[in-house]
PDB file of C-alpha atoms in Angstrom:
ATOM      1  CA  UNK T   1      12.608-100.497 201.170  1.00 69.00           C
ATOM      2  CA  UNK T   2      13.997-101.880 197.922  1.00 84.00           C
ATOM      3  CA  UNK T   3      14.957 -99.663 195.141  1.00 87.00           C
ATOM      4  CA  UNK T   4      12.368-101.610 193.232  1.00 84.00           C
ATOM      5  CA  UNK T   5       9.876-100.131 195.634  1.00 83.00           C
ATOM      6  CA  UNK T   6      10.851 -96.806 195.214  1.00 79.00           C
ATOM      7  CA  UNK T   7      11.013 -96.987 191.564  1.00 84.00           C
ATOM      8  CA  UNK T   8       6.983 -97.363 191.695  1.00 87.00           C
ATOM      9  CA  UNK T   9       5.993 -94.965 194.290  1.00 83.00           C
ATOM     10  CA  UNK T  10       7.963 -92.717 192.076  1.00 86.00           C
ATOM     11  CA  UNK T  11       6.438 -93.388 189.431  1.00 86.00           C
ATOM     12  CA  UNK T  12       3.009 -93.264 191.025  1.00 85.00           C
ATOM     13  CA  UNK T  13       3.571 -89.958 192.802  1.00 85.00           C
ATOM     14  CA  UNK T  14       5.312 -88.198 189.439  1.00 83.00           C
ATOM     15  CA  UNK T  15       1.393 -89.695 187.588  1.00 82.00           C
ATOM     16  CA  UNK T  16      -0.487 -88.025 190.861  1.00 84.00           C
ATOM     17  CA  UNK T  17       1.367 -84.954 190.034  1.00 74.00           C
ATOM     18  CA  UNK T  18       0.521 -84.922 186.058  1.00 75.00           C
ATOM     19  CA  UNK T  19      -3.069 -85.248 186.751  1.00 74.00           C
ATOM     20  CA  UNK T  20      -2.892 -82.577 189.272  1.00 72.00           C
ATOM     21  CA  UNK T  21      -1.316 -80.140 187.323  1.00 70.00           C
ATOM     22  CA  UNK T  22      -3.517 -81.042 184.183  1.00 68.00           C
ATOM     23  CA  UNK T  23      -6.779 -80.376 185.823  1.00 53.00           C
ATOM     24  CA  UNK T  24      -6.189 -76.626 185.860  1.00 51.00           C
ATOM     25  CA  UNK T  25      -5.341 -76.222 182.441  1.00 46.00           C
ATOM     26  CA  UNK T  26      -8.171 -78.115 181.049  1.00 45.00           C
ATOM     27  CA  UNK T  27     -10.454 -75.659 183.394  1.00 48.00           C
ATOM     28  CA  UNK T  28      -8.990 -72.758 181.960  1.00 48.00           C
ATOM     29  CA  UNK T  29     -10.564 -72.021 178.629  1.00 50.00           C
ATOM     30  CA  UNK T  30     -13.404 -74.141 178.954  1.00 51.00           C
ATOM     31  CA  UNK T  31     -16.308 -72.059 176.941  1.00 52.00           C
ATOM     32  CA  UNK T  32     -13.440 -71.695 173.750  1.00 49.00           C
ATOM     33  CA  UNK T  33     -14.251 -75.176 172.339  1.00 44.00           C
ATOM     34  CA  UNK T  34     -17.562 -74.727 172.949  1.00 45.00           C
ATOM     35  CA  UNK T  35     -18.168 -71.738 170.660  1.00 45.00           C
ATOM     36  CA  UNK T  36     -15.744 -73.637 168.056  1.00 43.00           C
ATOM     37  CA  UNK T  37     -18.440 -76.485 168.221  1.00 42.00           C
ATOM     38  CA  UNK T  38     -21.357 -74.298 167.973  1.00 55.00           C
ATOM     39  CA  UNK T  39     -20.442 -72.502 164.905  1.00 64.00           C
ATOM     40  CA  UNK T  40     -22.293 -73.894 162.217  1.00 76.00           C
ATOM     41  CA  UNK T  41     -19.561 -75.242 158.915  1.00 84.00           C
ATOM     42  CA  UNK T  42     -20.760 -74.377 155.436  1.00 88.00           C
ATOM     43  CA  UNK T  43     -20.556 -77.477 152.881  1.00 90.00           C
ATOM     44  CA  UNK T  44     -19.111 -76.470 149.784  1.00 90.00           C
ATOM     45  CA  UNK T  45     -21.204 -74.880 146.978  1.00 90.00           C
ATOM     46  CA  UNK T  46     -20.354 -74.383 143.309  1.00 90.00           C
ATOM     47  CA  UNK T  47     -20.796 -71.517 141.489  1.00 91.00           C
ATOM     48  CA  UNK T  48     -23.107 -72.686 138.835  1.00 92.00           C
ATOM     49  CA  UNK T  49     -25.259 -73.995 141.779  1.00 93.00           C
ATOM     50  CA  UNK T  50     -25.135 -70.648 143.617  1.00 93.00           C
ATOM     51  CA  UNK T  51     -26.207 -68.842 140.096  1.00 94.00           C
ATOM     52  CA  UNK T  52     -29.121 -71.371 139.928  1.00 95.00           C
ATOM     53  CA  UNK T  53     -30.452 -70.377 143.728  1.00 95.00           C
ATOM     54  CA  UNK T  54     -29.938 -66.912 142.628  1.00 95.00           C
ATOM     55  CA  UNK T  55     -32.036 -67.182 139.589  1.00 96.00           C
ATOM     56  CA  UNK T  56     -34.683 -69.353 141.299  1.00 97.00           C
ATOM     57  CA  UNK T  57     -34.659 -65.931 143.186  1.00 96.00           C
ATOM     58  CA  UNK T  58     -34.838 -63.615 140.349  1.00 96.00           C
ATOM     59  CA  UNK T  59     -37.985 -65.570 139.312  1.00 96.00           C
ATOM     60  CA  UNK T  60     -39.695 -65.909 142.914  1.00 96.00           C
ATOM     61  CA  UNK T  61     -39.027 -62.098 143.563  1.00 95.00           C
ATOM     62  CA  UNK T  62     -40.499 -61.373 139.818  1.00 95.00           C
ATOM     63  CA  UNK T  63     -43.616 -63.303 141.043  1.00 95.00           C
ATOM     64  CA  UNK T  64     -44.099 -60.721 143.584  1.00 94.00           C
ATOM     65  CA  UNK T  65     -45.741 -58.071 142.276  1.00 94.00           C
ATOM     66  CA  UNK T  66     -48.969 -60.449 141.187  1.00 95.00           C
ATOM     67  CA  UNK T  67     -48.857 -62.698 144.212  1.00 95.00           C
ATOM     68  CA  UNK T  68     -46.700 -61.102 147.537  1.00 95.00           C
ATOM     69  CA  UNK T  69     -48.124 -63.567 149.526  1.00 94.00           C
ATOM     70  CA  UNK T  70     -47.191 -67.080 147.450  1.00 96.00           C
ATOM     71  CA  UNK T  71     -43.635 -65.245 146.797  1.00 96.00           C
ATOM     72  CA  UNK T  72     -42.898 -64.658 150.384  1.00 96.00           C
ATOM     73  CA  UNK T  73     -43.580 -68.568 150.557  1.00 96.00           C
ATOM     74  CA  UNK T  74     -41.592 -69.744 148.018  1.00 97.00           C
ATOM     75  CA  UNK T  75     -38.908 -67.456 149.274  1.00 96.00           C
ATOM     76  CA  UNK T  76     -38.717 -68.801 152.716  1.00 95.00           C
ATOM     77  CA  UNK T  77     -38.813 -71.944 150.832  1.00 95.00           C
ATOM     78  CA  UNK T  78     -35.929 -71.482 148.742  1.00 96.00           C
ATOM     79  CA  UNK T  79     -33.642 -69.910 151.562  1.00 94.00           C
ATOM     80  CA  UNK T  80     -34.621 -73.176 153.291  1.00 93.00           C
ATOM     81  CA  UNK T  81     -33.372 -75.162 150.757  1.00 94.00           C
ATOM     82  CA  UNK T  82     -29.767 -73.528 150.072  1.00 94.00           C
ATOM     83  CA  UNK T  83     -29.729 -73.528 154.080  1.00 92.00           C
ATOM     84  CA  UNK T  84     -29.998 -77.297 154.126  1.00 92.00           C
ATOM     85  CA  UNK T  85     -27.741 -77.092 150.644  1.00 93.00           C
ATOM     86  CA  UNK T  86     -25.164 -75.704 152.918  1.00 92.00           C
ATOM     87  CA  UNK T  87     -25.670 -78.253 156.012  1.00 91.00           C
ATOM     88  CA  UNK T  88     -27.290 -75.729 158.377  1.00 90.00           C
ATOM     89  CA  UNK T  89     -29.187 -77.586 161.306  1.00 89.00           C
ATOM     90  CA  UNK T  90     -32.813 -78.653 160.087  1.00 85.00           C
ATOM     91  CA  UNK T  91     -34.075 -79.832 163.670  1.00 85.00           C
ATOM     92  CA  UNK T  92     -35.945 -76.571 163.863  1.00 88.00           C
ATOM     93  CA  UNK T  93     -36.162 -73.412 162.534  1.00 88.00           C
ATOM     94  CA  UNK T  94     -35.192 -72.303 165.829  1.00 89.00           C
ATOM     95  CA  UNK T  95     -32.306 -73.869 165.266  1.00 90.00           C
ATOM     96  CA  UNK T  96     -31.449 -73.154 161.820  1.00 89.00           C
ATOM     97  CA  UNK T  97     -32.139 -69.242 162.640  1.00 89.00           C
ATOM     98  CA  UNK T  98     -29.458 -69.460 165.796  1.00 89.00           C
ATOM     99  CA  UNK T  99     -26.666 -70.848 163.287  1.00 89.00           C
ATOM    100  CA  UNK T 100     -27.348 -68.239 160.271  1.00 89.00           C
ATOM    101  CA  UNK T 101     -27.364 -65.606 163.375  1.00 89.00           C
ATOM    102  CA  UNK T 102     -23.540 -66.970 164.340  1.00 88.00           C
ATOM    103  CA  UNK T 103     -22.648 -67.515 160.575  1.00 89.00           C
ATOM    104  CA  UNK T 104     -24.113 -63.536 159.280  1.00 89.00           C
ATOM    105  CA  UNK T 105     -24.707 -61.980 162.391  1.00 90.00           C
ATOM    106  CA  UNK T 106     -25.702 -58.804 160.162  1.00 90.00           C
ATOM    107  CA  UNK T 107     -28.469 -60.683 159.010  1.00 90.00           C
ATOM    108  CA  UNK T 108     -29.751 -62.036 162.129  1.00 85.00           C
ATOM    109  CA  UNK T 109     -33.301 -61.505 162.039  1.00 92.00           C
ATOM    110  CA  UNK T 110     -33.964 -62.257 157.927  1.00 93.00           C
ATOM    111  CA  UNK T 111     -34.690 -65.724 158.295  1.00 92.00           C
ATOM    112  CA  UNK T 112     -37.461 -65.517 161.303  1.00 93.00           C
ATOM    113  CA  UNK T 113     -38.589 -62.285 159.086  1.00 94.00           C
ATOM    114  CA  UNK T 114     -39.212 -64.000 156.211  1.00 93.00           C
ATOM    115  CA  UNK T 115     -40.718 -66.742 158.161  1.00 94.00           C
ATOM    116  CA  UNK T 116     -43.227 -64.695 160.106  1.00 94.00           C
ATOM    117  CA  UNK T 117     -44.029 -62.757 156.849  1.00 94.00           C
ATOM    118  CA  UNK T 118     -44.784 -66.120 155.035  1.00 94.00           C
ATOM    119  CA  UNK T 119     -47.130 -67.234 158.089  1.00 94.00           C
ATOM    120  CA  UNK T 120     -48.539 -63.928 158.900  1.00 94.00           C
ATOM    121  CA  UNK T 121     -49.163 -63.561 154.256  1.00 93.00           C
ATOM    122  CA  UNK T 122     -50.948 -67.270 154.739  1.00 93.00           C
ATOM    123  CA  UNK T 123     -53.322 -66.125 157.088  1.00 93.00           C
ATOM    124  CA  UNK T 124     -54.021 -62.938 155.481  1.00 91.00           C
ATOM    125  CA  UNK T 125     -52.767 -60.633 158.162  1.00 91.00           C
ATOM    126  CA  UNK T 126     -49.697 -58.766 156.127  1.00 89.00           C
ATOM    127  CA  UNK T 127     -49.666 -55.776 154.344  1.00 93.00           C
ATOM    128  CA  UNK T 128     -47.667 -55.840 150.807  1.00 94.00           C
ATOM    129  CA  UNK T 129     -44.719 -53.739 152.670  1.00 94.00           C
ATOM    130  CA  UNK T 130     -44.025 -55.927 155.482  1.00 94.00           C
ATOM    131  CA  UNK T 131     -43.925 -58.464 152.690  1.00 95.00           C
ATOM    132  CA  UNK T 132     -41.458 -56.059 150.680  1.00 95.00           C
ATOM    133  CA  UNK T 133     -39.007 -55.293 153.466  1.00 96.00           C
ATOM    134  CA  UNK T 134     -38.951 -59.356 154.498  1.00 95.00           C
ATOM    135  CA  UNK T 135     -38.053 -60.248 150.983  1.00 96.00           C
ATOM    136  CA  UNK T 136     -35.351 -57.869 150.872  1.00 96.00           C
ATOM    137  CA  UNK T 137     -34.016 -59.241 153.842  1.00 95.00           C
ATOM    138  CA  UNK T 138     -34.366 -62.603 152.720  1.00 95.00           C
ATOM    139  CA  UNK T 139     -32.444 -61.998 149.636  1.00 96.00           C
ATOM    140  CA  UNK T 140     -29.544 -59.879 151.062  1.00 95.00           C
ATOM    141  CA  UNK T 141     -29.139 -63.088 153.413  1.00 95.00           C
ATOM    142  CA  UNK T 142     -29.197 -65.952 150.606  1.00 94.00           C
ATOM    143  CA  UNK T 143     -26.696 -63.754 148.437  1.00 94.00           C
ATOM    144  CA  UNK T 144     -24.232 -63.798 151.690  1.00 93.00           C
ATOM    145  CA  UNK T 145     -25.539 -67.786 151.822  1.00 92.00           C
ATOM    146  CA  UNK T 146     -24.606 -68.207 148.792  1.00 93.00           C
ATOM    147  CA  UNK T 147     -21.283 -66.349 148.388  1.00 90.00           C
ATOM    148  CA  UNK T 148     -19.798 -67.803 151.602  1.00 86.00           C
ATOM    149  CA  UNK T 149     -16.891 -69.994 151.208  1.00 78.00           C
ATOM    150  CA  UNK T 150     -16.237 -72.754 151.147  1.00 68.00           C
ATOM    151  CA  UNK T 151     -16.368 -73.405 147.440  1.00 65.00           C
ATOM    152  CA  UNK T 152     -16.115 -76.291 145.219  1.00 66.00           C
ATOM    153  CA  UNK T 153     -14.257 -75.509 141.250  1.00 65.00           C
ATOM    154  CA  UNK T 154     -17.750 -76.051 138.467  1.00 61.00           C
ATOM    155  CA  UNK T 155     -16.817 -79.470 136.661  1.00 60.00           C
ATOM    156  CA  UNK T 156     -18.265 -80.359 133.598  1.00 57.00           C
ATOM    157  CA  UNK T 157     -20.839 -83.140 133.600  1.00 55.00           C
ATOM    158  CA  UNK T 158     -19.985 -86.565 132.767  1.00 53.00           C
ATOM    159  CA  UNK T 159     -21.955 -86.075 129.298  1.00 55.00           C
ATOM    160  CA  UNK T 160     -20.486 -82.457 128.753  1.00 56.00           C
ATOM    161  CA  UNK T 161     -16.482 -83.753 129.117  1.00 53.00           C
ATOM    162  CA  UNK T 162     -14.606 -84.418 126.085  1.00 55.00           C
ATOM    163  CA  UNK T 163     -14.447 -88.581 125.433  1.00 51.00           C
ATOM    164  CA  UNK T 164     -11.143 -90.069 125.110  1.00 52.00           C
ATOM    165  CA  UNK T 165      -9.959 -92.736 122.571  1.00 52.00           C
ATOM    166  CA  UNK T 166     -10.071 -96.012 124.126  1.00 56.00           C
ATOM    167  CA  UNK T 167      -6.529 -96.972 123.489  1.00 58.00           C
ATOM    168  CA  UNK T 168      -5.061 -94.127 122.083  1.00 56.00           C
ATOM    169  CA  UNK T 169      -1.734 -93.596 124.039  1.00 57.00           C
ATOM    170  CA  UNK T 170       0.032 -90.271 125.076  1.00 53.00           C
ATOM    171  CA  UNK T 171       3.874 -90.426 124.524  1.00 56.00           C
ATOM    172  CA  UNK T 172       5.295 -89.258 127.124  1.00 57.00           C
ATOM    173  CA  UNK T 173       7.583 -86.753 127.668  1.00 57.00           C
ATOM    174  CA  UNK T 174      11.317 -86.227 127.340  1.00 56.00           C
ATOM    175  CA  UNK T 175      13.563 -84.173 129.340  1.00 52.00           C
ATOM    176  CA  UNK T 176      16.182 -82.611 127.334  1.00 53.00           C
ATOM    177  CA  UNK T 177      18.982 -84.249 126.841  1.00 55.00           C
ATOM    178  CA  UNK T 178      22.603 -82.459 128.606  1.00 53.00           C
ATOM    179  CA  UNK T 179      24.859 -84.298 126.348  1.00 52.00           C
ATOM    180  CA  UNK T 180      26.231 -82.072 123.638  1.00 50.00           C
TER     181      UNK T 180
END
């Protein structure tokens, strides 16, 4: 055989090797980019936006006392909303509840609370304390929603910023000088 020849079996037999020896590794932790996919990420959410939902809140829970029914709605509603704000899943709310349970798993069961309370409030089968305890749960969950990083800095609107003169210059600035 010619050295050429052995050059490429070489070769071949050192590639033969690699993938051997690569198979394994990729096998070995096989579920740990799986859970990194599943986990839900939060899009980023101002303050001033998060004070709005929380307001929006303030009102809907206000609305309670009259009509517990039409504010467990408008509750699920709003926690809906911010959800999607934050670019949870909206396939389902199947869905969406299995990525706020990996996100807050201490609020696992708010979300299909609220829900059922809404539904159950609709078709006139909930008392005003199942109501209650839902919309408690419901709001402890969209503060956490809402507080989660990541967060964007508040900028001013467009109309809200200070103008600038069109062709008004800055001078720049100069160092100081080391010469005596």
């Amino acid at each position: 055989m010619s050295i050429s020849a052995l050059a490429i079996l070489g070769v071949a037999a050192a590639m033969i090797l690699a993938l051997v020896m690569a198979r394994p590794v990729r096998r070995t932790h096989p579920g740990r980019f799986r859970r990194r996919l599943a986990r839900p990420r939060l899009k980023p959410m101002s303050r001033s936006e998060a004070e709005q939902y929380l307001a929006q809140w303030a009102v809907i829970s206000g609305g309670f006392v009259e009509s517990p029914g039409e504010a467990t709605a408008r509750a699920r509603d709003l926690l809906d909303t911010v959800a999607t704000a934050r670019g949870l899943p909206t396939a389902s709310p199947e869905v969406r509840s299995q990525a706020l349970k990996s996100l807050f798993p201490g609020h696992a069961e708010a979300a299909p609370g609220l829900r059922s309370a809404a539904e159950q409030a609709a078709a006139g089968n909930a008392d005003v304390e199942s109501l209650r305890q839902a919309m408690l749960a419901g709001h402890a969950l969209l503060r956490e929603l809402v507080a989660a990083a990541p967060r964007v800095p508040d900028v001013a609107p467009v109309s809200q910023r200070k103008a600038t003169v069109p062709g008004r210059r800055v001078p720049p600035q100069r160092s100081a000088t080391l010469h005596p």
